[in-house]
Short mmCIF file of C-alpha atoms in Angstrom, two decimals:
data_model
loop_
_atom_site.label_atom_id
_atom_site.label_comp_id
_atom_site.label_asym_id
_atom_site.label_seq_id
_atom_site.Cartn_x
_atom_site.Cartn_y
_atom_site.Cartn_z
CA MET A 20 61.84 61.64 132.10
CA GLU A 21 61.42 61.29 128.88
CA ASN A 22 60.44 65.21 128.14
CA SER A 23 63.94 65.24 130.05
CA ILE A 24 65.77 63.39 127.56
CA ASP A 25 63.65 64.78 124.49
CA SER A 26 65.17 68.23 125.30
CA LYS A 27 68.68 67.09 125.75
CA ASN A 28 69.02 65.11 122.51
CA ARG A 29 67.43 68.53 121.32
CA ILE A 30 69.87 70.55 122.50
CA ALA A 31 72.45 68.31 121.55
CA SER A 32 71.52 68.15 118.10
CA PHE A 33 71.35 72.29 118.04
CA LEU A 34 74.85 71.95 119.07
CA LYS A 35 75.81 69.92 116.69
CA ASP A 36 74.65 70.98 113.80
CA SER A 37 75.96 74.88 115.16
CA ASP A 38 79.43 76.41 113.57
CA ILE A 39 80.53 76.38 117.38
CA THR A 40 83.77 77.49 115.92
CA THR A 41 83.04 80.33 114.05
CA LEU A 42 81.15 81.42 117.35
CA LEU A 43 84.10 80.82 119.60
CA LEU A 44 86.58 82.68 117.19
CA ALA A 45 83.95 85.60 117.71
CA ILE A 46 83.96 85.20 121.58
CA ALA A 47 87.27 85.34 121.00
CA ALA A 48 87.79 88.20 119.39
CA SER A 49 85.40 90.06 121.70
CA CYS A 50 86.95 88.96 124.72
CA TYR A 51 90.29 90.15 123.50
CA GLY A 52 88.70 93.31 122.31
CA LEU A 53 86.76 93.97 126.04
CA THR A 54 90.43 93.82 127.44
CA LEU A 55 91.77 96.33 124.94
CA VAL A 56 89.03 98.78 125.64
CA TYR A 57 89.43 98.49 129.45
CA SER A 58 92.84 98.53 129.15
CA ALA A 59 92.07 101.90 127.41
CA THR A 60 89.76 103.54 129.61
CA PHE A 61 90.45 101.95 133.49
CA LYS A 62 92.22 104.98 134.22
CA ASN A 63 88.97 106.91 134.14
CA LEU A 64 87.92 104.87 136.51
CA THR A 65 86.04 106.50 139.54
CA GLU A 66 86.45 104.20 143.17
CA ASP A 67 82.91 103.28 143.19
CA LYS A 68 82.80 101.61 139.54
CA LEU A 69 84.27 98.54 138.23
CA MET A 70 84.14 99.27 134.28
CA THR A 71 83.56 102.91 132.28
CA SER A 72 80.74 103.10 130.28
CA ASP A 73 82.37 102.08 127.26
CA VAL A 74 83.29 98.30 128.80
CA ARG A 75 80.01 98.33 129.78
CA SER A 76 78.11 99.22 126.98
CA MET A 77 80.53 96.95 124.60
CA LEU A 78 79.33 93.91 127.49
CA VAL A 79 75.70 94.54 126.99
CA SER A 80 76.20 94.72 123.15
CA VAL A 81 78.45 91.58 123.04
CA ILE A 82 76.15 89.63 125.27
CA MET A 83 72.68 90.51 123.31
CA GLY A 84 74.59 90.25 119.98
CA ILE A 85 75.52 86.45 121.31
CA VAL A 86 71.76 85.83 122.30
CA ILE A 87 70.93 87.57 119.19
CA ALA A 88 72.88 85.39 116.69
CA VAL A 89 72.05 81.84 118.79
CA VAL A 90 68.26 82.44 118.07
CA VAL A 91 68.87 83.92 114.32
CA SER A 92 70.92 80.68 113.71
CA ALA A 93 67.39 78.84 114.25
CA VAL A 94 65.49 80.04 111.88
CA ASP A 95 66.12 79.14 107.73
CA TYR A 96 68.05 81.75 106.42
CA GLU A 97 65.40 81.34 103.50
CA ILE A 98 62.16 82.59 105.53
CA ILE A 99 64.85 85.28 106.13
CA SER A 100 65.40 86.41 102.53
CA LYS A 101 61.88 86.46 101.85
CA LEU A 102 61.31 89.27 104.22
CA TRP A 103 63.76 91.53 102.43
CA PRO A 104 60.95 93.83 101.56
CA ILE A 105 60.26 94.50 105.26
CA ILE A 106 63.77 94.63 105.84
CA ALA A 107 64.70 97.33 103.17
CA ILE A 108 61.45 99.42 104.58
CA GLY A 109 62.39 99.07 108.04
CA CYS A 110 65.97 99.70 107.58
CA ALA A 111 65.65 102.72 105.31
CA GLY A 112 62.96 104.09 107.86
CA LEU A 113 65.20 103.94 110.79
CA MET A 114 67.61 106.43 108.30
CA VAL A 115 65.46 108.92 108.41
CA PHE A 116 64.18 108.27 112.04
CA THR A 117 67.81 109.15 112.50
CA PHE A 118 68.44 111.57 110.02
CA LEU A 119 65.30 113.91 111.98
CA PHE A 120 66.33 113.02 115.33
CA GLY A 121 69.50 111.38 115.90
CA LYS A 122 72.55 112.74 117.65
CA ALA A 123 75.61 114.11 116.65
CA PRO A 124 79.49 113.84 118.67
CA GLU A 125 80.93 116.78 119.83
CA SER A 126 83.34 117.19 117.15
CA ARG A 127 81.04 115.95 114.17
CA PRO A 128 77.82 118.49 114.45
CA ASP A 129 77.35 117.75 111.42
CA ALA A 130 76.90 113.88 111.75
CA ARG A 131 73.53 113.34 112.97
CA SER A 132 73.96 109.23 113.13
CA TRP A 133 73.43 108.03 116.42
CA LEU A 134 70.31 107.62 118.62
CA ASP A 135 70.48 107.08 122.92
CA LEU A 136 69.15 103.89 123.04
CA LYS A 137 70.47 105.26 127.22
CA ILE A 138 72.29 101.99 127.31
CA PHE A 139 75.00 103.01 124.61
CA TYR A 140 74.32 104.86 121.70
CA PHE A 141 73.34 102.62 118.72
CA GLN A 142 74.29 103.33 115.00
CA PRO A 143 71.46 102.71 112.75
CA SER A 144 74.01 102.22 109.54
CA GLU A 145 75.21 99.01 110.97
CA LEU A 146 71.88 97.47 111.07
CA LEU A 147 71.64 98.77 107.30
CA LYS A 148 74.97 97.09 106.47
CA VAL A 149 72.94 93.66 107.50
CA GLY A 150 69.81 94.54 105.74
CA PHE A 151 71.79 95.98 102.64
CA ILE A 152 73.19 91.95 102.65
CA ILE A 153 69.82 90.21 103.15
CA THR A 154 68.21 92.54 100.47
CA PHE A 155 71.19 92.40 97.66
CA SER A 156 72.22 89.06 98.03
CA TYR A 157 68.12 88.57 97.40
CA HIS A 158 68.18 91.02 94.30
CA LEU A 159 71.38 88.98 92.70
CA ASP A 160 70.17 85.59 93.47
CA LEU A 161 66.73 86.58 91.32
CA VAL A 162 68.48 88.44 88.16
CA LYS A 163 71.53 85.66 88.47
CA ASP A 164 70.27 84.26 84.60
CA ARG A 165 70.68 87.83 83.45
CA ILE A 166 73.63 88.98 85.64
CA ASN A 167 75.51 90.70 82.90
CA ASP A 168 72.55 92.41 81.31
CA ILE A 169 73.14 96.53 81.08
CA LYS A 170 70.05 96.95 82.28
CA THR A 171 70.69 94.21 85.22
CA VAL A 172 73.84 95.94 86.31
CA ILE A 173 71.86 99.38 86.16
CA LEU A 174 69.35 98.70 88.83
CA LEU A 175 71.89 96.89 90.83
CA VAL A 176 73.86 99.71 91.08
CA VAL A 177 70.42 101.78 92.02
CA HIS A 178 70.09 99.23 95.11
CA MET A 179 73.57 100.18 96.19
CA VAL A 180 72.83 103.93 95.76
CA VAL A 181 70.10 103.76 97.84
CA PRO A 182 71.38 102.94 100.81
CA VAL A 183 74.99 105.11 100.36
CA GLY A 184 72.62 107.79 100.31
CA LEU A 185 70.82 107.46 103.55
CA VAL A 186 74.16 107.33 105.20
CA LEU A 187 75.62 110.12 103.53
CA MET A 188 72.43 111.90 104.74
CA THR A 189 73.34 111.24 108.42
CA GLY A 190 76.81 112.34 107.66
CA ASP A 191 78.68 108.86 108.08
CA ALA A 192 81.11 109.41 105.11
CA GLY A 193 82.92 106.21 106.63
CA SER A 194 79.94 103.38 106.23
CA ALA A 195 79.34 104.63 102.81
CA LEU A 196 82.82 103.83 101.70
CA ILE A 197 82.30 100.01 103.55
CA PHE A 198 78.59 99.90 101.08
CA LEU A 199 80.48 100.68 98.37
CA ILE A 200 83.26 98.45 99.10
CA MET A 201 80.51 95.30 99.94
CA PHE A 202 78.58 96.24 96.75
CA ILE A 203 81.91 95.46 94.57
CA GLY A 204 83.08 92.33 96.61
CA MET A 205 79.30 90.98 95.95
CA LEU A 206 79.28 91.77 92.28
CA PHE A 207 82.57 90.31 92.19
CA LEU A 208 81.52 86.91 94.17
CA ALA A 209 78.36 87.17 91.67
CA LYS A 210 80.48 86.63 88.42
CA VAL A 211 79.80 90.02 87.24
CA HIS A 212 81.65 90.39 84.09
CA TRP A 213 84.91 92.20 84.25
CA GLY A 214 84.53 94.96 82.11
CA TYR A 215 81.76 96.27 84.75
CA PHE A 216 84.12 97.12 87.28
CA VAL A 217 86.30 98.56 85.27
CA ALA A 218 83.95 101.02 83.89
CA GLY A 219 83.01 101.50 87.23
CA ILE A 220 86.46 102.65 88.67
CA CYS A 221 86.49 105.02 85.61
CA ALA A 222 83.48 106.09 86.91
CA LEU A 223 84.44 106.32 90.43
CA ILE A 224 87.88 108.16 89.49
CA VAL A 225 86.06 111.11 87.11
CA GLY A 226 83.37 111.59 89.60
CA PHE A 227 86.10 111.58 91.94
CA VAL A 228 87.75 114.47 90.79
CA ALA A 229 84.43 116.42 89.81
CA ALA A 230 83.33 115.72 93.43
CA TRP A 231 86.43 117.67 94.57
CA ARG A 232 86.70 120.16 92.11
CA MET A 233 83.41 121.18 92.09
CA GLY A 234 83.49 121.36 96.49
CA ILE A 235 81.37 118.02 96.78
CA ILE A 236 84.28 116.68 98.83
CA SER A 237 85.38 119.55 101.01
CA GLY A 238 86.03 120.82 104.86
CA LEU A 239 87.10 117.90 107.43
CA GLN A 240 86.63 115.37 104.61
CA ARG A 241 88.69 117.08 101.87
CA THR A 242 91.10 118.41 104.70
CA ARG A 243 91.76 114.70 106.07
CA ILE A 244 92.43 113.50 102.24
CA VAL A 245 95.32 116.38 102.00
CA ALA A 246 96.69 115.82 105.24
CA LEU A 247 97.80 112.05 103.96
CA PHE A 248 100.28 113.55 101.37
CA TYR A 249 101.02 116.87 103.90
CA PRO A 250 100.98 115.86 107.28
CA GLU A 251 103.49 118.58 108.46
CA GLN A 252 101.14 121.33 107.40
CA TYR A 253 98.37 119.80 108.76
CA GLU A 254 99.78 118.88 112.13
CA ALA A 255 96.55 118.89 114.00
CA VAL A 256 94.87 116.90 111.70
CA MET A 257 97.04 114.17 111.55
CA TYR A 258 97.78 114.54 115.74
CA GLN A 259 95.20 111.12 116.35
CA GLN A 260 96.72 109.05 113.15
CA GLU A 261 100.38 109.86 114.42
CA HIS A 262 100.49 109.34 118.13
CA GLY A 263 98.94 106.34 117.01
CA LEU A 264 102.06 105.08 115.31
CA ILE A 265 104.00 106.23 117.53
CA ALA A 266 102.19 104.12 120.40
CA MET A 267 102.24 101.24 117.91
CA GLY A 268 105.78 101.49 117.52
CA SER A 269 106.72 102.25 121.11
CA GLY A 270 105.57 98.84 122.22
CA GLY A 271 108.54 96.72 120.35
CA MET A 272 107.80 92.84 119.81
CA TRP A 273 106.20 92.11 123.46
CA GLY A 274 104.65 95.00 123.94
CA GLN A 275 104.24 97.53 127.32
CA GLY A 276 102.24 95.35 129.03
CA LEU A 277 98.90 95.50 129.49
CA LEU A 278 97.21 98.54 131.46
CA LYS A 279 100.24 99.95 130.96
CA GLY A 280 99.89 101.70 127.66
CA ASP A 281 100.47 105.80 126.59
CA MET A 282 103.22 105.71 128.77
CA THR A 283 105.44 107.27 125.99
CA GLN A 284 102.29 109.15 125.04
CA ALA A 285 101.17 110.48 128.96
CA LEU A 286 103.13 113.72 128.19
CA SER A 287 101.21 114.90 124.99
CA GLY A 288 97.45 113.11 125.81
CA GLY A 289 98.00 109.66 124.80
CA VAL A 290 95.93 108.89 121.45
CA PRO A 291 92.81 110.40 121.35
CA GLU A 292 89.79 107.49 121.05
CA ASN A 293 92.01 104.94 121.53
CA GLN A 294 89.28 102.60 122.58
CA ASN A 295 86.87 103.29 119.46
CA ASP A 296 88.76 103.62 116.46
CA MET A 297 92.52 103.09 117.49
CA VAL A 298 91.63 100.88 119.29
CA LEU A 299 94.62 98.56 117.44
CA THR A 300 96.94 101.10 118.81
CA VAL A 301 96.40 99.62 121.86
CA ALA A 302 97.49 96.18 121.31
CA GLY A 303 100.28 97.30 119.60
CA GLU A 304 101.75 99.52 122.45
CA GLU A 305 100.79 97.21 125.88
CA LEU A 306 100.66 93.62 123.88
CA GLY A 307 103.72 94.54 120.87
CA PHE A 308 103.90 93.32 117.28
CA ALA A 309 102.58 90.16 118.32
CA GLY A 310 99.22 91.58 120.35
CA ALA A 311 98.57 93.67 116.71
CA MET A 312 99.02 90.09 114.92
CA ALA A 313 97.17 88.39 117.12
CA VAL A 314 94.16 90.89 116.69
CA ILE A 315 94.95 90.77 112.30
CA LEU A 316 94.90 86.84 112.68
CA LEU A 317 91.71 86.01 114.55
CA LEU A 318 89.79 88.32 112.55
CA GLY A 319 91.32 86.61 109.10
CA PHE A 320 90.60 83.70 110.43
CA LEU A 321 86.69 84.54 110.96
CA VAL A 322 86.55 85.97 107.42
CA LEU A 323 87.68 82.66 105.89
CA ARG A 324 85.54 80.60 108.36
CA VAL A 325 82.63 82.86 106.98
CA MET A 326 83.90 82.81 103.39
CA LYS A 327 84.38 78.80 103.85
CA THR A 328 80.04 78.96 104.79
CA ALA A 329 79.57 80.41 101.67
CA LEU A 330 81.74 77.78 99.54
CA GLY A 331 79.64 75.43 101.04
CA ALA A 332 76.19 76.89 101.01
CA ARG A 333 73.26 74.83 99.76
CA ASP A 334 71.97 77.84 97.32
CA ASN A 335 73.23 80.70 96.17
CA VAL A 336 71.46 83.13 98.06
CA GLY A 337 73.23 81.61 101.04
CA TYR A 338 76.21 81.59 99.14
CA LEU A 339 75.66 85.48 98.47
CA MET A 340 75.15 86.56 101.65
CA CYS A 341 78.12 84.66 103.60
CA SER A 342 79.87 86.47 100.88
CA GLY A 343 78.63 89.68 101.58
CA ILE A 344 79.61 89.25 105.58
CA ALA A 345 82.83 87.85 104.59
CA VAL A 346 83.91 91.24 101.97
CA MET A 347 81.69 93.51 105.13
CA LEU A 348 84.21 92.05 107.46
CA PHE A 349 87.32 92.26 105.18
CA ALA A 350 86.34 95.38 104.25
CA GLN A 351 86.14 97.02 107.88
CA VAL A 352 89.28 95.40 109.13
CA VAL A 353 91.22 96.92 106.03
CA VAL A 354 89.80 100.41 106.39
CA ASN A 355 90.22 100.58 109.77
CA VAL A 356 93.84 99.19 110.15
CA GLY A 357 94.90 101.49 106.70
CA MET A 358 93.45 104.66 108.71
CA GLU A 359 95.54 103.71 112.27
CA LEU A 360 98.44 103.40 109.97
CA SER A 361 97.95 106.50 108.04
CA LEU A 362 97.48 105.13 104.82
CA LEU A 363 93.98 106.23 104.57
CA PRO A 364 92.19 109.34 105.63
CA CYS A 365 90.54 108.83 109.28
CA ILE A 366 86.74 108.38 108.47
CA GLY A 367 85.06 106.41 111.83
CA ILE A 368 84.96 102.82 111.00
CA THR A 369 85.45 100.60 113.92
CA LEU A 370 87.47 97.39 114.25
CA PRO A 371 84.92 94.31 113.98
CA LEU A 372 84.44 92.84 117.74
CA PHE A 373 87.15 95.33 118.90
CA SER A 374 86.53 98.87 119.40
CA ALA A 375 84.08 100.02 121.84
CA GLY A 376 80.51 100.84 119.78
CA GLY A 377 78.00 98.36 120.74
CA SER A 378 76.13 99.24 117.76
CA SER A 379 79.30 97.76 115.81
CA SER A 380 79.72 94.71 117.79
CA LEU A 381 75.99 93.68 118.20
CA CYS A 382 75.17 94.29 114.55
CA ILE A 383 78.38 91.70 113.37
CA TYR A 384 76.67 89.12 115.80
CA LEU A 385 73.27 89.62 114.27
CA ALA A 386 75.43 89.37 110.67
CA LEU A 387 77.13 85.92 112.15
CA GLY A 388 73.57 84.85 112.97
CA LEU A 389 72.87 84.85 109.53
CA GLU A 390 76.25 82.68 108.93
CA PHE A 391 75.31 80.38 111.92
CA SER A 392 71.67 79.91 109.91
CA ILE A 393 73.48 78.78 106.51
CA TYR A 394 75.58 76.87 107.87
CA ARG A 395 72.92 74.81 110.27
CA TYR A 396 70.57 74.34 106.95
CA SER A 397 73.21 73.44 104.97
CA LYS A 398 74.57 71.02 106.77
CA ALA A 399 71.09 69.17 107.27
CA ASN A 400 70.40 69.79 103.59
CA ARG A 401 73.93 67.70 102.75
CA GLN A 402 73.15 65.19 105.60
CA ARG A 403 69.12 64.78 103.36
CA LEU A 404 71.17 64.05 100.49
CA PHE A 405 73.69 61.42 102.11
CA TYR A 406 71.10 59.39 103.53
CA THR A 407 68.60 59.94 100.47
CA THR A 408 71.32 58.25 97.95
#
């Protein structure tokens, strides 16, 4: 009887110290995403199946992700941060393994950025993002007293170049852009002097122009950038984005109704891959402007919740980790939405917790598990301070 009471007390205490609001926001986003992915793919269902492979793999990854997030939340994030050498070596090794044995989609044979896990395809660059947040946060904390020394900044840049090089090696230019945004955002939140950002922006512009002129940026990547400015000359390249805009526009304020999407696009084959990178077009077409805004607001509130945890963290490492997670989510939302609105080139970035990518959802829940840990142990620390004063 006493054991039963103790168990109930431990569970009650665990739940009391958990970031339930953020978890519910994430679950709500995943449920909404699963609904959109189901609606985008249900026409491919056969009579003997209840869900498509996209929905099944996403459902499995969400369930696994929630379990992992809860487990990670029980581990003190300070212990996790001190495992940074193992995390760094493990992530780098996994990326090299992917380069050697990874799978590439038929449309992009040069992008060997996936591993076939049979249940779903896993993209190691998603895990690398979480690893980068942990290792870079620890690095920033180590050098916080000399954060503006030129030598320190150079070493921080080297820290960023390694993961960017690894993802570019596998042909994943989209993830490289997200790493760059995460790097800049985390430096800004670590209070690096603004002069370095000015110098960095100038260096990026010069580097981009040089890479363009030297042909380093070439092939499909180059074409997608040019197509944004001359869409009428690159109809084939802009097909997905243009039809995505038409689909969203056809939804009006309230949409055509769930499971009734692609009605206006049926004769032209619809929006390609609308269950993946173009999932916002499903919300816009079927649930209208209101449905699309609900997606943006859910993700916006999620980012704000993570940043709130960052500001209440018990130490600098916790603050930086949460900040990194918030920047990662924000970057992916901005790039994906910009892509779907034809403001940015189509570079294969998923919409967090909404796109069908199983590895993306799984790793985002892993990152949220870190946020839950920071919330839990920072709250416990505040309670100790309260009772000892």
